[in-house]
PDB file of C-alpha atoms in Angstrom:
ATOM      1  CA  MET A 866      47.605  91.149 -50.914  1.00 42.00           C
ATOM      2  CA  SER A 867      45.490  89.993 -47.949  1.00 44.00           C
ATOM      3  CA  ALA A 868      45.074  86.332 -47.185  1.00 43.00           C
ATOM      4  CA  SER A 869      41.308  86.558 -47.596  1.00 41.00           C
ATOM      5  CA  THR A 870      41.782  87.533 -51.265  1.00 43.00           C
ATOM      6  CA  ILE A 871      43.440  84.161 -51.902  1.00 46.00           C
ATOM      7  CA  ASP A 872      41.491  82.130 -49.353  1.00 48.00           C
ATOM      8  CA  PRO A 873      37.824  83.103 -49.238  1.00 50.00           C
ATOM      9  CA  TYR A 874      37.251  80.346 -46.630  1.00 52.00           C
ATOM     10  CA  ALA A 875      39.472  81.973 -44.012  1.00 51.00           C
ATOM     11  CA  SER A 876      37.677  81.954 -40.658  1.00 51.00           C
ATOM     12  CA  GLY A 877      36.010  85.102 -39.601  1.00 52.00           C
ATOM     13  CA  THR A 878      33.782  86.390 -36.880  1.00 55.00           C
ATOM     14  CA  ALA A 879      30.165  85.392 -37.100  1.00 61.00           C
ATOM     15  CA  PRO A 880      27.643  88.210 -37.094  1.00 66.00           C
ATOM     16  CA  ALA A 881      26.192  88.914 -33.617  1.00 62.00           C
ATOM     17  CA  GLY A 882      22.678  87.744 -33.058  1.00 68.00           C
ATOM     18  CA  ARG A 883      22.623  85.408 -36.065  1.00 84.00           C
ATOM     19  CA  PHE A 884      22.178  81.920 -34.635  1.00 90.00           C
ATOM     20  CA  LEU A 885      22.728  79.946 -37.878  1.00 92.00           C
ATOM     21  CA  TYR A 886      26.450  80.610 -37.825  1.00 91.00           C
ATOM     22  CA  ARG A 887      26.790  78.945 -34.443  1.00 91.00           C
ATOM     23  CA  LEU A 888      25.123  75.708 -35.457  1.00 93.00           C
ATOM     24  CA  ASN A 889      26.805  72.571 -36.710  1.00 93.00           C
ATOM     25  CA  PRO A 890      26.781  72.373 -40.548  1.00 93.00           C
ATOM     26  CA  LEU A 891      25.216  68.924 -40.366  1.00 93.00           C
ATOM     27  CA  ALA A 892      22.276  70.323 -38.313  1.00 94.00           C
ATOM     28  CA  LYS A 893      21.637  72.919 -40.969  1.00 95.00           C
ATOM     29  CA  LEU A 894      21.664  70.108 -43.571  1.00 93.00           C
ATOM     30  CA  GLY A 895      19.698  67.559 -41.624  1.00 93.00           C
ATOM     31  CA  ALA A 896      16.887  69.931 -40.639  1.00 94.00           C
ATOM     32  CA  PRO A 897      15.638  70.676 -44.171  1.00 95.00           C
ATOM     33  CA  LEU A 898      16.708  67.375 -45.710  1.00 95.00           C
ATOM     34  CA  PRO A 899      13.407  65.433 -45.017  1.00 94.00           C
ATOM     35  CA  VAL A 900      11.455  68.335 -46.398  1.00 94.00           C
ATOM     36  CA  MET A 901      13.607  68.467 -49.560  1.00 94.00           C
ATOM     37  CA  ILE A 902      12.980  64.743 -50.106  1.00 94.00           C
ATOM     38  CA  LEU A 903       9.255  65.211 -49.520  1.00 92.00           C
ATOM     39  CA  LEU A 904       9.048  68.063 -52.010  1.00 92.00           C
ATOM     40  CA  ALA A 905      10.072  65.686 -54.834  1.00 87.00           C
ATOM     41  CA  PHE A 906       6.711  63.964 -54.444  1.00 88.00           C
ATOM     42  CA  THR A 907       4.438  66.948 -54.190  1.00 87.00           C
ATOM     43  CA  ARG A 908       2.296  68.082 -57.048  1.00 86.00           C
ATOM     44  CA  ASP A 909       0.513  71.250 -55.722  1.00 87.00           C
ATOM     45  CA  PRO A 910       1.986  74.720 -55.622  1.00 90.00           C
ATOM     46  CA  VAL A 911       0.866  75.466 -52.048  1.00 91.00           C
ATOM     47  CA  THR A 912       3.213  73.039 -50.234  1.00 92.00           C
ATOM     48  CA  PRO A 913       6.498  74.261 -51.766  1.00 93.00           C
ATOM     49  CA  ALA A 914       5.347  77.843 -51.388  1.00 93.00           C
ATOM     50  CA  LEU A 915       4.820  77.301 -47.609  1.00 94.00           C
ATOM     51  CA  PHE A 916       8.323  75.837 -47.256  1.00 95.00           C
ATOM     52  CA  ILE A 917       9.851  78.657 -49.277  1.00 95.00           C
ATOM     53  CA  ALA A 918       8.250  81.063 -46.789  1.00 94.00           C
ATOM     54  CA  LEU A 919       9.638  78.972 -43.861  1.00 95.00           C
ATOM     55  CA  ALA A 920      13.127  78.948 -45.290  1.00 95.00           C
ATOM     56  CA  VAL A 921      13.110  82.656 -46.011  1.00 94.00           C
ATOM     57  CA  VAL A 922      12.047  83.405 -42.390  1.00 94.00           C
ATOM     58  CA  VAL A 923      14.787  81.167 -41.017  1.00 95.00           C
ATOM     59  CA  ILE A 924      17.400  82.880 -43.220  1.00 94.00           C
ATOM     60  CA  LEU A 925      16.264  86.371 -42.387  1.00 93.00           C
ATOM     61  CA  VAL A 926      16.301  85.623 -38.661  1.00 92.00           C
ATOM     62  CA  GLY A 927      19.459  83.511 -38.522  1.00 89.00           C
ATOM     63  CA  ALA A 928      21.730  84.793 -41.256  1.00 90.00           C
ATOM     64  CA  SER A 929      23.273  88.079 -42.306  1.00 89.00           C
ATOM     65  CA  LEU A 930      22.483  88.770 -46.032  1.00 88.00           C
ATOM     66  CA  THR A 931      24.704  90.710 -48.307  1.00 88.00           C
ATOM     67  CA  ARG A 932      23.138  93.020 -50.886  1.00 91.00           C
ATOM     68  CA  THR A 933      23.903  90.570 -53.672  1.00 91.00           C
ATOM     69  CA  VAL A 934      22.337  87.618 -51.881  1.00 90.00           C
ATOM     70  CA  ALA A 935      19.282  89.674 -50.950  1.00 91.00           C
ATOM     71  CA  LEU A 936      18.800  90.710 -54.625  1.00 93.00           C
ATOM     72  CA  LEU A 937      19.177  87.138 -55.764  1.00 91.00           C
ATOM     73  CA  LEU A 938      16.767  85.840 -53.130  1.00 90.00           C
ATOM     74  CA  PHE A 939      14.016  88.486 -53.337  1.00 92.00           C
ATOM     75  CA  VAL A 940      14.297  89.793 -56.894  1.00 93.00           C
ATOM     76  CA  ALA A 941      16.037  87.287 -59.154  1.00 94.00           C
ATOM     77  CA  LEU A 942      14.404  84.149 -57.690  1.00 93.00           C
ATOM     78  CA  PRO A 943      10.765  85.363 -58.163  1.00 93.00           C
ATOM     79  CA  LEU A 944      11.586  86.345 -61.766  1.00 95.00           C
ATOM     80  CA  ILE A 945      13.160  82.979 -62.377  1.00 94.00           C
ATOM     81  CA  VAL A 946      10.099  81.231 -60.901  1.00 94.00           C
ATOM     82  CA  ALA A 947       7.808  83.261 -63.146  1.00 94.00           C
ATOM     83  CA  ILE A 948       9.858  82.413 -66.240  1.00 94.00           C
ATOM     84  CA  MET A 949      10.119  78.727 -65.380  1.00 93.00           C
ATOM     85  CA  SER A 950       6.368  78.548 -64.659  1.00 91.00           C
ATOM     86  CA  PHE A 951       5.534  79.789 -68.169  1.00 90.00           C
ATOM     87  CA  SER A 952       8.226  77.627 -69.758  1.00 90.00           C
ATOM     88  CA  PHE A 953       7.188  74.452 -67.976  1.00 88.00           C
ATOM     89  CA  GLY A 954       3.540  75.291 -68.798  1.00 86.00           C
ATOM     90  CA  LEU A 955       4.406  75.392 -72.479  1.00 85.00           C
ATOM     91  CA  TRP A 956       5.724  71.894 -72.260  1.00 85.00           C
ATOM     92  CA  THR A 957       2.548  70.554 -70.638  1.00 81.00           C
ATOM     93  CA  ASP A 958       0.267  68.497 -72.821  1.00 77.00           C
ATOM     94  CA  PRO A 959      -2.802  70.744 -73.423  1.00 77.00           C
ATOM     95  CA  SER A 960      -5.092  67.662 -73.548  1.00 76.00           C
ATOM     96  CA  ARG A 961      -4.359  66.925 -69.872  1.00 78.00           C
ATOM     97  CA  VAL A 962      -5.517  70.369 -68.706  1.00 77.00           C
ATOM     98  CA  ASP A 963      -8.120  71.264 -71.289  1.00 70.00           C
ATOM     99  CA  GLN A 964     -10.820  71.408 -68.660  1.00 79.00           C
ATOM    100  CA  SER A 965      -9.411  74.590 -67.129  1.00 76.00           C
ATOM    101  CA  VAL A 966      -9.614  78.184 -68.305  1.00 82.00           C
ATOM    102  CA  LEU A 967      -8.167  79.006 -71.694  1.00 80.00           C
ATOM    103  CA  LEU A 968      -5.605  81.829 -71.305  1.00 81.00           C
ATOM    104  CA  PHE A 969      -4.561  82.294 -74.961  1.00 81.00           C
ATOM    105  CA  GLN A 970      -4.481  80.469 -78.300  1.00 79.00           C
ATOM    106  CA  VAL A 971      -1.839  80.705 -81.029  1.00 81.00           C
ATOM    107  CA  GLY A 972      -2.950  78.823 -84.126  1.00 79.00           C
ATOM    108  CA  ASP A 973      -3.746  75.327 -83.047  1.00 79.00           C
ATOM    109  CA  TYR A 974      -1.856  75.621 -79.737  1.00 79.00           C
ATOM    110  CA  ARG A 975      -3.927  76.457 -76.661  1.00 81.00           C
ATOM    111  CA  PHE A 976      -2.457  77.506 -73.316  1.00 82.00           C
ATOM    112  CA  PHE A 977      -4.687  76.724 -70.353  1.00 82.00           C
ATOM    113  CA  LEU A 978      -4.566  77.889 -66.726  1.00 85.00           C
ATOM    114  CA  GLY A 979      -3.971  74.293 -65.697  1.00 84.00           C
ATOM    115  CA  ALA A 980      -0.774  74.232 -67.733  1.00 85.00           C
ATOM    116  CA  LEU A 981       0.380  77.359 -65.979  1.00 87.00           C
ATOM    117  CA  LEU A 982      -0.335  75.777 -62.594  1.00 88.00           C
ATOM    118  CA  VAL A 983       1.614  72.721 -63.581  1.00 88.00           C
ATOM    119  CA  GLY A 984       4.563  74.932 -64.483  1.00 89.00           C
ATOM    120  CA  LEU A 985       4.150  76.965 -61.287  1.00 92.00           C
ATOM    121  CA  ALA A 986       4.157  73.800 -59.125  1.00 91.00           C
ATOM    122  CA  THR A 987       7.368  72.568 -60.776  1.00 92.00           C
ATOM    123  CA  ALA A 988       9.057  75.955 -60.531  1.00 94.00           C
ATOM    124  CA  LEU A 989       8.137  76.359 -56.828  1.00 94.00           C
ATOM    125  CA  ARG A 990       9.486  72.886 -56.024  1.00 94.00           C
ATOM    126  CA  LEU A 991      12.851  73.785 -57.588  1.00 94.00           C
ATOM    127  CA  ALA A 992      12.878  77.179 -55.874  1.00 95.00           C
ATOM    128  CA  ALA A 993      11.980  75.522 -52.543  1.00 95.00           C
ATOM    129  CA  LEU A 994      14.892  73.121 -52.821  1.00 95.00           C
ATOM    130  CA  LEU A 995      17.262  75.992 -53.598  1.00 94.00           C
ATOM    131  CA  VAL A 996      16.079  78.168 -50.683  1.00 95.00           C
ATOM    132  CA  LEU A 997      16.125  75.274 -48.225  1.00 95.00           C
ATOM    133  CA  ALA A 998      19.693  74.501 -49.278  1.00 94.00           C
ATOM    134  CA  CYS A 999      20.612  78.143 -48.691  1.00 94.00           C
ATOM    135  CA  ILE A1000      19.939  77.662 -44.933  1.00 94.00           C
ATOM    136  CA  GLY A1001      23.228  75.863 -44.603  1.00 91.00           C
ATOM    137  CA  GLY A1002      24.889  77.116 -47.754  1.00 90.00           C
ATOM    138  CA  LEU A1003      24.876  80.753 -46.746  1.00 91.00           C
ATOM    139  CA  THR A1004      26.094  80.177 -43.213  1.00 90.00           C
ATOM    140  CA  SER A1005      28.601  77.321 -43.519  1.00 88.00           C
ATOM    141  CA  THR A1006      31.986  77.078 -45.250  1.00 85.00           C
ATOM    142  CA  GLY A1007      33.437  74.130 -47.118  1.00 82.00           C
ATOM    143  CA  PRO A1008      36.071  73.384 -44.435  1.00 84.00           C
ATOM    144  CA  GLU A1009      33.438  73.492 -41.680  1.00 87.00           C
ATOM    145  CA  PHE A1010      31.233  71.016 -43.562  1.00 88.00           C
ATOM    146  CA  VAL A1011      34.115  68.676 -44.314  1.00 87.00           C
ATOM    147  CA  ARG A1012      35.298  68.716 -40.663  1.00 88.00           C
ATOM    148  CA  ALA A1013      31.740  68.048 -39.480  1.00 90.00           C
ATOM    149  CA  MET A1014      31.361  65.061 -41.822  1.00 90.00           C
ATOM    150  CA  ILE A1015      34.680  63.627 -40.680  1.00 89.00           C
ATOM    151  CA  GLN A1016      34.025  64.139 -36.949  1.00 88.00           C
ATOM    152  CA  GLN A1017      30.312  63.298 -36.754  1.00 89.00           C
ATOM    153  CA  LEU A1018      29.636  61.045 -39.811  1.00 88.00           C
ATOM    154  CA  HIS A1019      33.120  59.384 -39.657  1.00 87.00           C
ATOM    155  CA  VAL A1020      33.804  60.043 -43.323  1.00 87.00           C
ATOM    156  CA  PRO A1021      37.434  58.962 -43.998  1.00 88.00           C
ATOM    157  CA  TYR A1022      39.637  61.995 -43.779  1.00 85.00           C
ATOM    158  CA  ARG A1023      41.520  60.846 -46.865  1.00 86.00           C
ATOM    159  CA  ILE A1024      38.326  61.480 -48.911  1.00 86.00           C
ATOM    160  CA  GLY A1025      37.186  64.606 -47.047  1.00 84.00           C
ATOM    161  CA  TYR A1026      40.425  66.590 -47.054  1.00 83.00           C
ATOM    162  CA  THR A1027      41.415  65.475 -50.561  1.00 83.00           C
ATOM    163  CA  ALA A1028      38.042  66.774 -51.917  1.00 81.00           C
ATOM    164  CA  LEU A1029      38.503  69.948 -49.867  1.00 81.00           C
ATOM    165  CA  ALA A1030      42.000  70.531 -51.312  1.00 81.00           C
ATOM    166  CA  ALA A1031      40.702  70.079 -54.834  1.00 78.00           C
ATOM    167  CA  TYR A1032      37.747  72.357 -54.160  1.00 77.00           C
ATOM    168  CA  ARG A1033      40.017  75.126 -52.861  1.00 79.00           C
ATOM    169  CA  PHE A1034      41.966  75.065 -56.107  1.00 81.00           C
ATOM    170  CA  VAL A1035      39.150  77.094 -57.668  1.00 79.00           C
ATOM    171  CA  PRO A1036      39.593  80.396 -55.759  1.00 82.00           C
ATOM    172  CA  ARG A1037      43.388  79.951 -56.021  1.00 82.00           C
ATOM    173  CA  PHE A1038      43.139  79.728 -59.791  1.00 82.00           C
ATOM    174  CA  GLY A1039      40.880  82.755 -59.917  1.00 83.00           C
ATOM    175  CA  HIS A1040      43.527  84.742 -58.002  1.00 84.00           C
ATOM    176  CA  GLU A1041      46.286  83.594 -60.271  1.00 84.00           C
ATOM    177  CA  LEU A1042      44.215  84.457 -63.327  1.00 84.00           C
ATOM    178  CA  GLU A1043      43.783  88.039 -62.069  1.00 85.00           C
ATOM    179  CA  VAL A1044      47.554  88.298 -61.544  1.00 85.00           C
ATOM    180  CA  ILE A1045      48.218  87.017 -65.051  1.00 84.00           C
ATOM    181  CA  ARG A1046      45.753  89.518 -66.538  1.00 81.00           C
ATOM    182  CA  SER A1047      47.243  92.370 -64.508  1.00 83.00           C
ATOM    183  CA  ALA A1048      50.721  91.428 -65.780  1.00 81.00           C
ATOM    184  CA  HIS A1049      49.466  91.375 -69.350  1.00 77.00           C
ATOM    185  CA  ARG A1050      47.926  94.800 -68.986  1.00 76.00           C
ATOM    186  CA  VAL A1051      51.214  96.207 -67.545  1.00 78.00           C
ATOM    187  CA  ARG A1052      53.092  94.772 -70.498  1.00 76.00           C
ATOM    188  CA  GLY A1053      50.544  96.135 -73.004  1.00 72.00           C
ATOM    189  CA  MET A1054      49.374  92.670 -74.100  1.00 66.00           C
ATOM    190  CA  ALA A1055      45.634  93.348 -73.421  1.00 60.00           C
ATOM    191  CA  GLU A1056      45.046  95.852 -76.194  1.00 64.00           C
ATOM    192  CA  GLY A1057      42.269  95.557 -78.722  1.00 64.00           C
ATOM    193  CA  ARG A1058      38.565  95.050 -78.700  1.00 71.00           C
ATOM    194  CA  GLY A1059      36.164  92.585 -80.227  1.00 66.00           C
ATOM    195  CA  PRO A1060      35.858  88.810 -80.178  1.00 73.00           C
ATOM    196  CA  ILE A1061      39.229  88.201 -81.842  1.00 73.00           C
ATOM    197  CA  ALA A1062      41.086  90.227 -79.267  1.00 67.00           C
ATOM    198  CA  ALA A1063      39.182  88.506 -76.445  1.00 71.00           C
ATOM    199  CA  VAL A1064      40.110  85.067 -77.825  1.00 75.00           C
ATOM    200  CA  ARG A1065      43.735  86.147 -78.145  1.00 73.00           C
ATOM    201  CA  ARG A1066      43.783  87.423 -74.544  1.00 72.00           C
ATOM    202  CA  ALA A1067      42.152  84.203 -73.264  1.00 73.00           C
ATOM    203  CA  GLY A1068      44.680  82.114 -75.183  1.00 75.00           C
ATOM    204  CA  GLY A1069      47.556  84.006 -73.618  1.00 75.00           C
ATOM    205  CA  THR A1070      46.416  83.013 -70.101  1.00 80.00           C
ATOM    206  CA  VAL A1071      46.194  79.296 -70.706  1.00 81.00           C
ATOM    207  CA  VAL A1072      49.891  78.402 -70.561  1.00 83.00           C
ATOM    208  CA  PRO A1073      50.787  80.506 -67.469  1.00 84.00           C
ATOM    209  CA  LEU A1074      47.696  79.413 -65.705  1.00 84.00           C
ATOM    210  CA  LEU A1075      48.417  75.745 -66.422  1.00 85.00           C
ATOM    211  CA  ALA A1076      52.002  76.222 -65.246  1.00 86.00           C
ATOM    212  CA  GLY A1077      50.747  77.854 -62.017  1.00 84.00           C
ATOM    213  CA  ALA A1078      48.271  75.038 -61.483  1.00 83.00           C
ATOM    214  CA  ILE A1079      50.998  72.416 -61.812  1.00 87.00           C
ATOM    215  CA  ARG A1080      53.245  74.254 -59.376  1.00 87.00           C
ATOM    216  CA  HIS A1081      50.474  74.665 -56.873  1.00 83.00           C
ATOM    217  CA  ALA A1082      49.462  70.922 -57.136  1.00 83.00           C
ATOM    218  CA  GLU A1083      53.088  69.972 -56.525  1.00 88.00           C
ATOM    219  CA  ARG A1084      53.284  72.207 -53.450  1.00 87.00           C
ATOM    220  CA  VAL A1085      50.052  70.776 -52.084  1.00 84.00           C
ATOM    221  CA  ALA A1086      51.265  67.184 -52.705  1.00 84.00           C
ATOM    222  CA  LEU A1087      54.577  67.874 -50.947  1.00 88.00           C
ATOM    223  CA  ALA A1088      52.790  69.504 -48.035  1.00 85.00           C
ATOM    224  CA  MET A1089      50.486  66.507 -47.637  1.00 82.00           C
ATOM    225  CA  ASP A1090      53.391  64.045 -47.821  1.00 83.00           C
ATOM    226  CA  SER A1091      55.435  66.026 -45.268  1.00 84.00           C
ATOM    227  CA  ARG A1092      52.444  65.771 -42.813  1.00 78.00           C
ATOM    228  CA  ALA A1093      52.115  62.016 -43.394  1.00 82.00           C
ATOM    229  CA  PHE A1094      48.658  62.429 -44.955  1.00 80.00           C
ATOM    230  CA  GLY A1095      47.052  58.987 -45.226  1.00 75.00           C
ATOM    231  CA  ALA A1096      49.649  57.203 -43.177  1.00 76.00           C
ATOM    232  CA  HIS A1097      47.231  56.544 -40.252  1.00 76.00           C
ATOM    233  CA  PRO A1098      43.540  55.670 -40.171  1.00 78.00           C
ATOM    234  CA  GLN A1099      42.820  58.654 -37.886  1.00 78.00           C
ATOM    235  CA  ARG A1100      44.139  62.202 -37.551  1.00 76.00           C
ATOM    236  CA  THR A1101      43.955  64.749 -34.816  1.00 76.00           C
ATOM    237  CA  GLU A1102      41.810  67.780 -35.475  1.00 75.00           C
ATOM    238  CA  ARG A1103      42.925  71.351 -34.723  1.00 78.00           C
ATOM    239  CA  THR A1104      39.383  72.616 -34.998  1.00 81.00           C
ATOM    240  CA  ARG A1105      36.530  70.740 -33.290  1.00 84.00           C
ATOM    241  CA  ILE A1106      32.924  71.157 -34.517  1.00 87.00           C
ATOM    242  CA  PRO A1107      30.771  69.430 -31.828  1.00 89.00           C
ATOM    243  CA  PHE A1108      27.143  68.541 -32.265  1.00 92.00           C
ATOM    244  CA  ARG A1109      25.548  70.367 -29.331  1.00 92.00           C
ATOM    245  CA  THR A1110      22.100  70.406 -27.755  1.00 94.00           C
ATOM    246  CA  ARG A1111      21.181  73.572 -29.690  1.00 94.00           C
ATOM    247  CA  ASP A1112      21.788  71.670 -32.909  1.00 94.00           C
ATOM    248  CA  TRP A1113      19.278  69.050 -31.953  1.00 95.00           C
ATOM    249  CA  CYS A1114      16.862  71.722 -30.751  1.00 96.00           C
ATOM    250  CA  PHE A1115      17.093  73.488 -34.144  1.00 96.00           C
ATOM    251  CA  MET A1116      16.568  70.220 -36.068  1.00 96.00           C
ATOM    252  CA  VAL A1117      13.567  69.127 -33.970  1.00 96.00           C
ATOM    253  CA  ALA A1118      12.003  72.553 -34.108  1.00 96.00           C
ATOM    254  CA  PHE A1119      12.386  72.728 -37.869  1.00 96.00           C
ATOM    255  CA  TRP A1120      10.864  69.219 -38.197  1.00 96.00           C
ATOM    256  CA  LEU A1121       7.906  70.112 -35.999  1.00 96.00           C
ATOM    257  CA  VAL A1122       7.182  73.338 -37.903  1.00 96.00           C
ATOM    258  CA  SER A1123       7.550  71.535 -41.213  1.00 95.00           C
ATOM    259  CA  ALA A1124       5.155  68.798 -40.048  1.00 95.00           C
ATOM    260  CA  ALA A1125       2.589  71.488 -39.013  1.00 94.00           C
ATOM    261  CA  LEU A1126       2.909  73.190 -42.455  1.00 93.00           C
ATOM    262  CA  LEU A1127       2.466  69.881 -44.176  1.00 91.00           C
ATOM    263  CA  TRP A1128      -0.597  68.992 -42.121  1.00 91.00           C
ATOM    264  CA  TRP A1129      -2.134  72.394 -42.827  1.00 90.00           C
ATOM    265  CA  SER A1130      -1.413  71.998 -46.517  1.00 86.00           C
ATOM    266  CA  LEU A1131      -3.056  68.592 -46.609  1.00 82.00           C
ATOM    267  CA  ALA A1132      -5.997  69.734 -44.478  1.00 80.00           C
ATOM    268  CA  ALA A1133      -6.613  72.717 -46.763  1.00 72.00           C
ATOM    269  CA  GLY A1134      -6.965  70.441 -49.740  1.00 62.00           C
ATOM    270  CA  PRO A1135      -4.886  70.106 -52.960  1.00 54.00           C
ATOM    271  CA  GLY A1136      -6.439  73.148 -54.580  1.00 51.00           C
ATOM    272  CA  PRO A1137      -6.530  73.078 -58.356  1.00 49.00           C
ATOM    273  CA  VAL A1138      -6.044  69.597 -59.762  1.00 44.00           C
ATOM    274  CA  ILE A1139      -2.552  69.287 -61.223  1.00 45.00           C
ATOM    275  CA  ARG A1140      -1.785  66.106 -63.142  1.00 45.00           C
ATOM    276  CA  ASN A1141       1.870  66.407 -64.010  1.00 42.00           C
TER     277      ASN A1141
END
């Protein structure tokens, strides 16, 4: 069993020509953060759509996308936006948008174009937040982000590495669950179909998985104690993640482009009136 199967955060080689992997994780967080805060106060669909386009361009240029991520970004996300637009539109009070075009009527309920635009604006805001977060989420790992917060933001390492150790329990438990299921199949304990058999198989993994979790927690605690974790206010770092000039250049360039898009959106006008 390879180490990457157990530890998905093992360091690897960054794809050539993809600049996002060489940036500090805090730069990839700080660049879109003002835009993400601003989007919470927008009410038109144009502004979040512009920032979705900006984030997609940055991801396509600076990151290497797997097939799964590409399908989620370019197929699943538009479908989710369409579904959320219609759903949020159904929740909109028709009396607030009854001056727009009537799309359909079911009994006493009337669905107007203004309600659909309200839902579209809300769905695009959520999608924009997600895509902007993917700039750093797709190109940074948990350990890199924790180390950057400790080194640049001076977050206490007791908090950072403790949270990181707890977070890395999840892939470890997934690996142990697969081992338990494989052992059950070898011993013929995974037979049967239907919901009852599925519940029985799930119940058979609870006790060994809990025992493995306790053993793993004890090993982690002993390893931290043996390394005098928490004994001193500061610790040396094996891996340094500096904040370089290119990180500042990326942040400033992203802010300037974002400001230009915002100015263009305001200059073009709010478009359809959306009172949500």
